[in-house]
XYZ file of C-alpha atoms in Angstrom:
370
model
C 97.015 107.280 61.819
C 96.240 103.619 61.184
C 94.576 104.479 57.873
C 97.665 106.466 56.817
C 99.949 103.557 57.693
C 97.810 101.127 55.712
C 97.860 103.483 52.727
C 101.664 103.686 52.871
C 101.918 99.885 52.995
C 99.542 99.612 50.030
C 101.571 102.096 47.997
C 104.822 100.342 48.917
C 103.352 97.032 47.766
C 102.189 98.642 44.529
C 105.701 100.023 44.063
C 107.136 96.495 44.288
C 104.701 95.320 41.638
C 105.584 98.188 39.320
C 109.344 97.723 39.687
C 109.041 94.306 38.055
C 106.293 95.242 35.596
C 107.329 95.323 31.896
C 105.685 98.513 30.642
C 105.288 97.293 27.078
C 102.305 95.721 25.348
C 100.965 94.090 28.511
C 99.731 97.348 30.031
C 95.951 97.514 30.250
C 93.268 99.466 32.077
C 93.778 99.098 35.830
C 97.478 98.217 35.550
C 100.096 100.110 37.594
C 102.255 102.495 35.538
C 105.068 105.059 36.053
C 104.234 108.783 35.999
C 106.613 111.424 34.652
C 107.797 112.355 38.155
C 108.626 108.752 39.014
C 105.528 108.228 41.146
C 103.186 105.282 40.688
C 99.975 105.746 38.713
C 97.232 103.531 37.326
C 96.113 103.051 33.712
C 92.697 104.638 33.049
C 90.626 105.576 30.029
C 91.429 109.160 29.049
C 87.882 110.494 29.742
C 88.101 109.034 33.276
C 91.419 110.724 34.135
C 90.745 114.357 35.027
C 94.406 115.577 34.949
C 95.076 114.115 31.474
C 91.711 115.339 30.192
C 92.637 118.830 31.385
C 95.904 118.545 29.414
C 93.953 117.726 26.249
C 91.488 120.582 26.753
C 94.375 123.000 27.357
C 96.185 121.820 24.200
C 99.130 120.443 26.177
C 98.790 116.841 25.018
C 99.731 115.289 21.664
C 100.451 111.867 20.165
C 104.042 112.201 21.422
C 103.068 112.914 25.021
C 104.276 110.569 27.742
C 102.087 108.704 30.190
C 100.370 106.500 27.618
C 99.307 102.918 28.360
C 97.641 101.999 25.060
C 94.180 101.880 23.519
C 90.941 99.949 23.989
C 87.958 100.275 21.654
C 89.643 103.340 20.085
C 89.816 105.052 23.492
C 93.276 106.039 24.725
C 94.404 104.503 28.018
C 96.655 106.867 29.972
C 98.735 106.705 33.119
C 96.744 108.594 35.741
C 97.826 109.676 39.217
C 96.423 107.653 42.096
C 93.478 109.517 43.572
C 94.654 109.592 47.181
C 91.950 112.109 48.085
C 89.344 109.503 47.152
C 90.846 107.108 49.687
C 90.831 109.582 52.567
C 87.423 111.088 51.807
C 88.463 114.653 50.959
C 87.846 114.768 47.230
C 86.161 117.902 45.798
C 82.675 116.372 45.762
C 82.997 115.456 49.455
C 84.204 118.944 50.341
C 81.294 120.504 48.435
C 78.850 118.120 50.099
C 79.938 119.316 53.530
C 78.983 122.835 52.495
C 75.483 121.957 51.344
C 72.577 122.116 53.729
C 70.560 118.980 53.032
C 67.191 118.593 54.678
C 65.758 115.092 54.311
C 62.022 114.503 54.510
C 61.480 111.657 56.984
C 57.749 111.200 56.447
C 56.729 107.960 54.694
C 58.942 107.656 51.627
C 56.727 105.627 49.272
C 56.920 107.722 46.128
C 56.158 106.926 42.526
C 55.676 108.497 39.119
C 53.419 105.911 37.483
C 50.569 105.886 39.958
C 50.813 109.580 40.625
C 51.433 110.536 44.274
C 52.520 114.158 44.611
C 55.576 115.104 46.637
C 55.730 117.656 49.424
C 56.597 121.290 48.545
C 60.358 121.825 48.553
C 61.048 118.120 49.029
C 63.538 117.995 46.140
C 65.168 121.466 46.019
C 67.940 120.252 43.707
C 65.623 119.124 40.915
C 66.015 121.050 37.650
C 63.995 121.227 34.430
C 65.801 121.811 31.126
C 63.963 124.196 28.805
C 64.037 123.939 25.000
C 62.870 126.576 22.518
C 59.982 125.317 20.378
C 60.409 125.844 16.628
C 57.065 124.524 15.332
C 54.927 127.150 13.635
C 52.123 126.838 16.193
C 54.378 126.962 19.263
C 57.388 128.928 18.032
C 59.109 130.813 20.831
C 57.538 128.723 23.601
C 59.827 127.064 26.152
C 59.142 123.342 26.572
C 60.671 121.420 29.467
C 61.574 118.014 28.036
C 64.387 116.771 30.293
C 65.296 116.821 33.946
C 68.535 117.468 35.758
C 70.108 117.822 39.190
C 71.706 120.916 40.711
C 75.129 119.780 41.990
C 76.658 123.227 42.573
C 75.272 126.743 42.485
C 76.191 126.941 38.793
C 76.155 123.353 37.475
C 73.372 120.914 36.605
C 73.972 117.199 36.029
C 71.880 115.607 33.271
C 71.959 112.981 30.500
C 74.071 113.499 27.381
C 71.146 112.513 25.157
C 69.278 115.535 26.543
C 71.889 117.929 25.157
C 73.133 116.044 22.096
C 70.407 114.278 20.111
C 69.299 113.435 16.587
C 66.936 116.412 16.510
C 69.798 118.789 17.333
C 67.719 120.228 20.149
C 69.717 121.804 22.957
C 68.360 123.347 26.146
C 68.613 127.116 26.513
C 67.560 127.553 30.140
C 67.230 125.735 33.452
C 64.246 126.104 35.771
C 64.846 125.609 39.495
C 62.616 125.632 42.568
C 59.490 124.776 40.602
C 56.773 122.200 41.207
C 54.422 123.593 38.563
C 56.095 124.198 35.213
C 53.142 126.241 33.977
C 53.057 128.563 36.971
C 53.925 132.232 36.492
C 54.883 132.444 40.158
C 58.083 134.521 40.490
C 59.588 132.135 43.069
C 61.038 129.622 40.533
C 64.389 130.654 39.084
C 64.830 130.556 35.297
C 68.513 130.834 34.443
C 70.021 130.901 30.909
C 72.598 128.235 30.050
C 76.127 129.443 29.277
C 77.731 126.156 28.210
C 76.912 122.478 27.707
C 79.471 119.730 28.367
C 78.487 116.218 27.223
C 80.883 113.436 28.198
C 83.628 113.343 25.522
C 83.043 109.636 24.837
C 79.285 109.942 24.344
C 77.932 108.963 20.910
C 74.333 109.472 19.839
C 74.087 106.005 18.288
C 74.651 104.133 21.578
C 73.709 104.494 25.247
C 77.179 104.493 26.761
C 78.601 107.509 28.669
C 75.141 109.102 28.777
C 76.036 111.948 31.107
C 76.508 115.695 30.711
C 76.942 118.890 32.695
C 75.128 122.146 32.019
C 76.744 125.349 33.278
C 74.445 128.218 34.202
C 75.124 131.766 33.014
C 74.804 133.014 36.590
C 74.868 131.083 39.883
C 71.524 130.014 41.284
C 70.279 131.902 44.326
C 70.292 129.269 47.056
C 67.111 129.158 49.141
C 64.975 126.589 50.953
C 63.572 125.496 47.582
C 66.799 125.732 45.543
C 69.954 124.034 46.801
C 72.506 121.506 45.452
C 72.663 117.844 46.380
C 75.647 115.662 47.291
C 77.177 113.263 44.768
C 77.716 109.571 45.485
C 81.469 109.335 46.164
C 81.751 105.656 47.092
C 81.124 102.576 45.001
C 77.646 101.181 45.534
C 79.153 97.697 45.611
C 81.455 98.532 48.522
C 79.721 101.289 50.473
C 77.203 100.315 53.126
C 73.660 101.086 52.027
C 71.575 101.941 55.118
C 68.740 99.539 55.845
C 66.327 102.460 56.014
C 67.523 104.005 52.731
C 65.068 104.477 49.895
C 65.914 104.549 46.202
C 63.922 107.335 44.562
C 63.551 108.773 41.061
C 62.036 112.200 40.518
C 60.734 114.279 37.633
C 57.822 115.730 35.720
C 57.467 112.567 33.625
C 54.574 110.757 32.012
C 51.960 109.538 34.500
C 50.906 106.571 32.350
C 52.728 104.483 29.784
C 51.269 106.467 26.896
C 50.515 109.787 28.597
C 52.126 113.193 28.336
C 54.475 114.519 30.962
C 53.012 116.254 33.985
C 53.704 119.985 34.270
C 51.953 120.547 37.573
C 53.131 117.881 39.999
C 56.605 116.847 41.037
C 56.587 113.055 41.203
C 58.905 110.373 42.606
C 59.226 106.582 42.664
C 60.427 103.951 45.154
C 62.797 101.462 43.470
C 65.395 98.808 44.287
C 68.739 97.975 42.691
C 68.899 95.074 40.236
C 72.110 93.049 39.951
C 74.057 93.763 36.764
C 74.022 90.125 35.578
C 70.244 89.849 35.905
C 69.701 93.194 34.223
C 72.069 92.401 31.342
C 70.015 89.360 30.344
C 67.035 91.640 29.676
C 69.037 93.882 27.341
C 70.966 91.338 25.257
C 69.159 92.281 22.037
C 69.204 96.035 22.647
C 70.842 97.489 19.521
C 72.059 100.592 21.339
C 74.117 98.375 23.669
C 76.490 96.514 21.320
C 78.802 95.696 24.257
C 75.974 95.036 26.706
C 75.648 96.924 29.985
C 78.919 98.336 31.289
C 80.214 99.403 34.708
C 79.005 102.939 34.106
C 75.373 101.829 34.358
C 72.997 101.068 37.246
C 69.750 99.107 36.953
C 66.731 99.790 39.162
C 63.130 98.583 39.262
C 60.052 99.051 41.430
C 59.733 96.087 43.799
C 55.925 96.427 43.740
C 55.008 94.161 40.802
C 51.399 95.343 40.710
C 52.379 98.983 40.402
C 55.724 98.955 38.554
C 56.643 102.592 39.176
C 59.294 103.844 36.789
C 60.818 106.932 35.254
C 59.325 107.678 31.839
C 60.588 109.624 28.861
C 59.945 113.033 30.391
C 62.296 112.190 33.256
C 65.377 111.704 31.058
C 68.383 113.296 32.718
C 66.714 113.437 36.128
C 68.296 111.980 39.262
C 68.249 108.528 40.798
C 68.501 109.305 44.503
C 69.419 107.400 47.632
C 67.603 108.905 50.608
C 67.924 108.037 54.272
C 67.253 109.825 57.550
C 70.717 111.376 57.548
C 71.644 111.914 53.917
C 70.584 112.493 50.337
C 72.863 111.646 47.417
C 72.432 111.417 43.667
C 73.651 107.982 42.571
C 72.505 107.944 38.954
C 71.192 109.895 35.963
C 68.059 108.589 34.233
C 69.211 107.223 30.879
C 66.922 104.681 29.198
C 64.574 101.719 29.550
C 62.510 99.356 27.422
C 59.051 100.584 28.453
C 57.599 102.820 31.140
C 56.309 100.781 34.059
C 57.167 97.485 32.378
C 58.872 94.404 33.855
C 62.371 95.433 32.716
C 64.548 97.622 34.960
C 65.318 101.202 34.057
C 68.973 101.956 33.348
C 70.783 104.901 34.919
C 74.249 106.336 34.369
C 76.324 105.760 37.511
C 77.508 109.010 39.109
C 80.354 107.286 40.954
C 81.757 105.835 37.724
C 82.125 109.329 36.257
C 83.100 111.184 39.428
C 86.616 112.132 38.267
C 85.207 113.672 35.084
C 82.403 115.480 36.940
C 84.839 116.971 39.447
C 87.157 118.133 36.655
C 84.299 120.137 35.113
C 82.628 121.483 38.256
C 85.605 121.994 40.592
C 88.633 122.139 38.222
C 90.855 123.973 40.717
C 90.296 121.281 43.330
C 90.417 118.194 41.084
C 93.466 115.962 41.544
C 96.585 117.107 39.683
């Protein structure tokens, strides 16, 4: 009741601000704005506003459409409805999370990829491998698993956009679930064809921004003890309380040394810690694929053990950055890029929370905010 009263007061205060706000050139991202029905909205980039993005995809939006705030860096800023469900904790991702059975391994969580400790069987039942069809003469017709992903519903896998849209025009054709040995012929792993690939609409191959995508499976995965979805991070990492006993983990079948090939037989993981954005940005100032530097859609993480420097390598692209504790498991990031495997610079991950509206619009369109 108290929370509802506070929300009403907040909306009333916002209404006072909007009543005196000149909706002309001064409108910018984050500004209050009027919706078509007279309600109060907030200016957001088009790709971050699920209802407006749905209008575009359905062909119901044109240059004459209302609810426009302006442009920034050639991206349209639109008036988006306030996501009340986000404030009261009942957004689609939260509802889905309540339906998932998540079993957290409580035995010593000191995992790493570089350094090579194997994980326990079934420890990461949401981990997915994206399979690509080889076209070289010697290996033509062979499926090679070159990127990772995360099962976030029975029919959707979260991954990196550069895994599905790249300069080699390679796209995955299948997803492998419930597997710890990619070369095993064991019938237990599920190999499911991909029906559609959805990279973020603002992703461009030439830069590292908006490096996130969703892969839809042709048929839903059969949920078992070794195949089940994981919860998405639905609160900002800067405002949500991170449990003292939480561990930051990255998983995949990646390279086990800085110059080695990816592992096909062992599921690996790594213990990391968050790096502040300002500190991380200084290490990427000359990175040509970041002309605007690191943005709010990115998370930096690094192994705190300076003698080991565990990290996610190339073969782990698209795999999850996880936050594990005794009571929960959530995917907080998607492995995007780094300067060198196991080096002194942090790895950079696409923030799940920053793209939550877009993810929900693709995975749970009927439940996403209208």
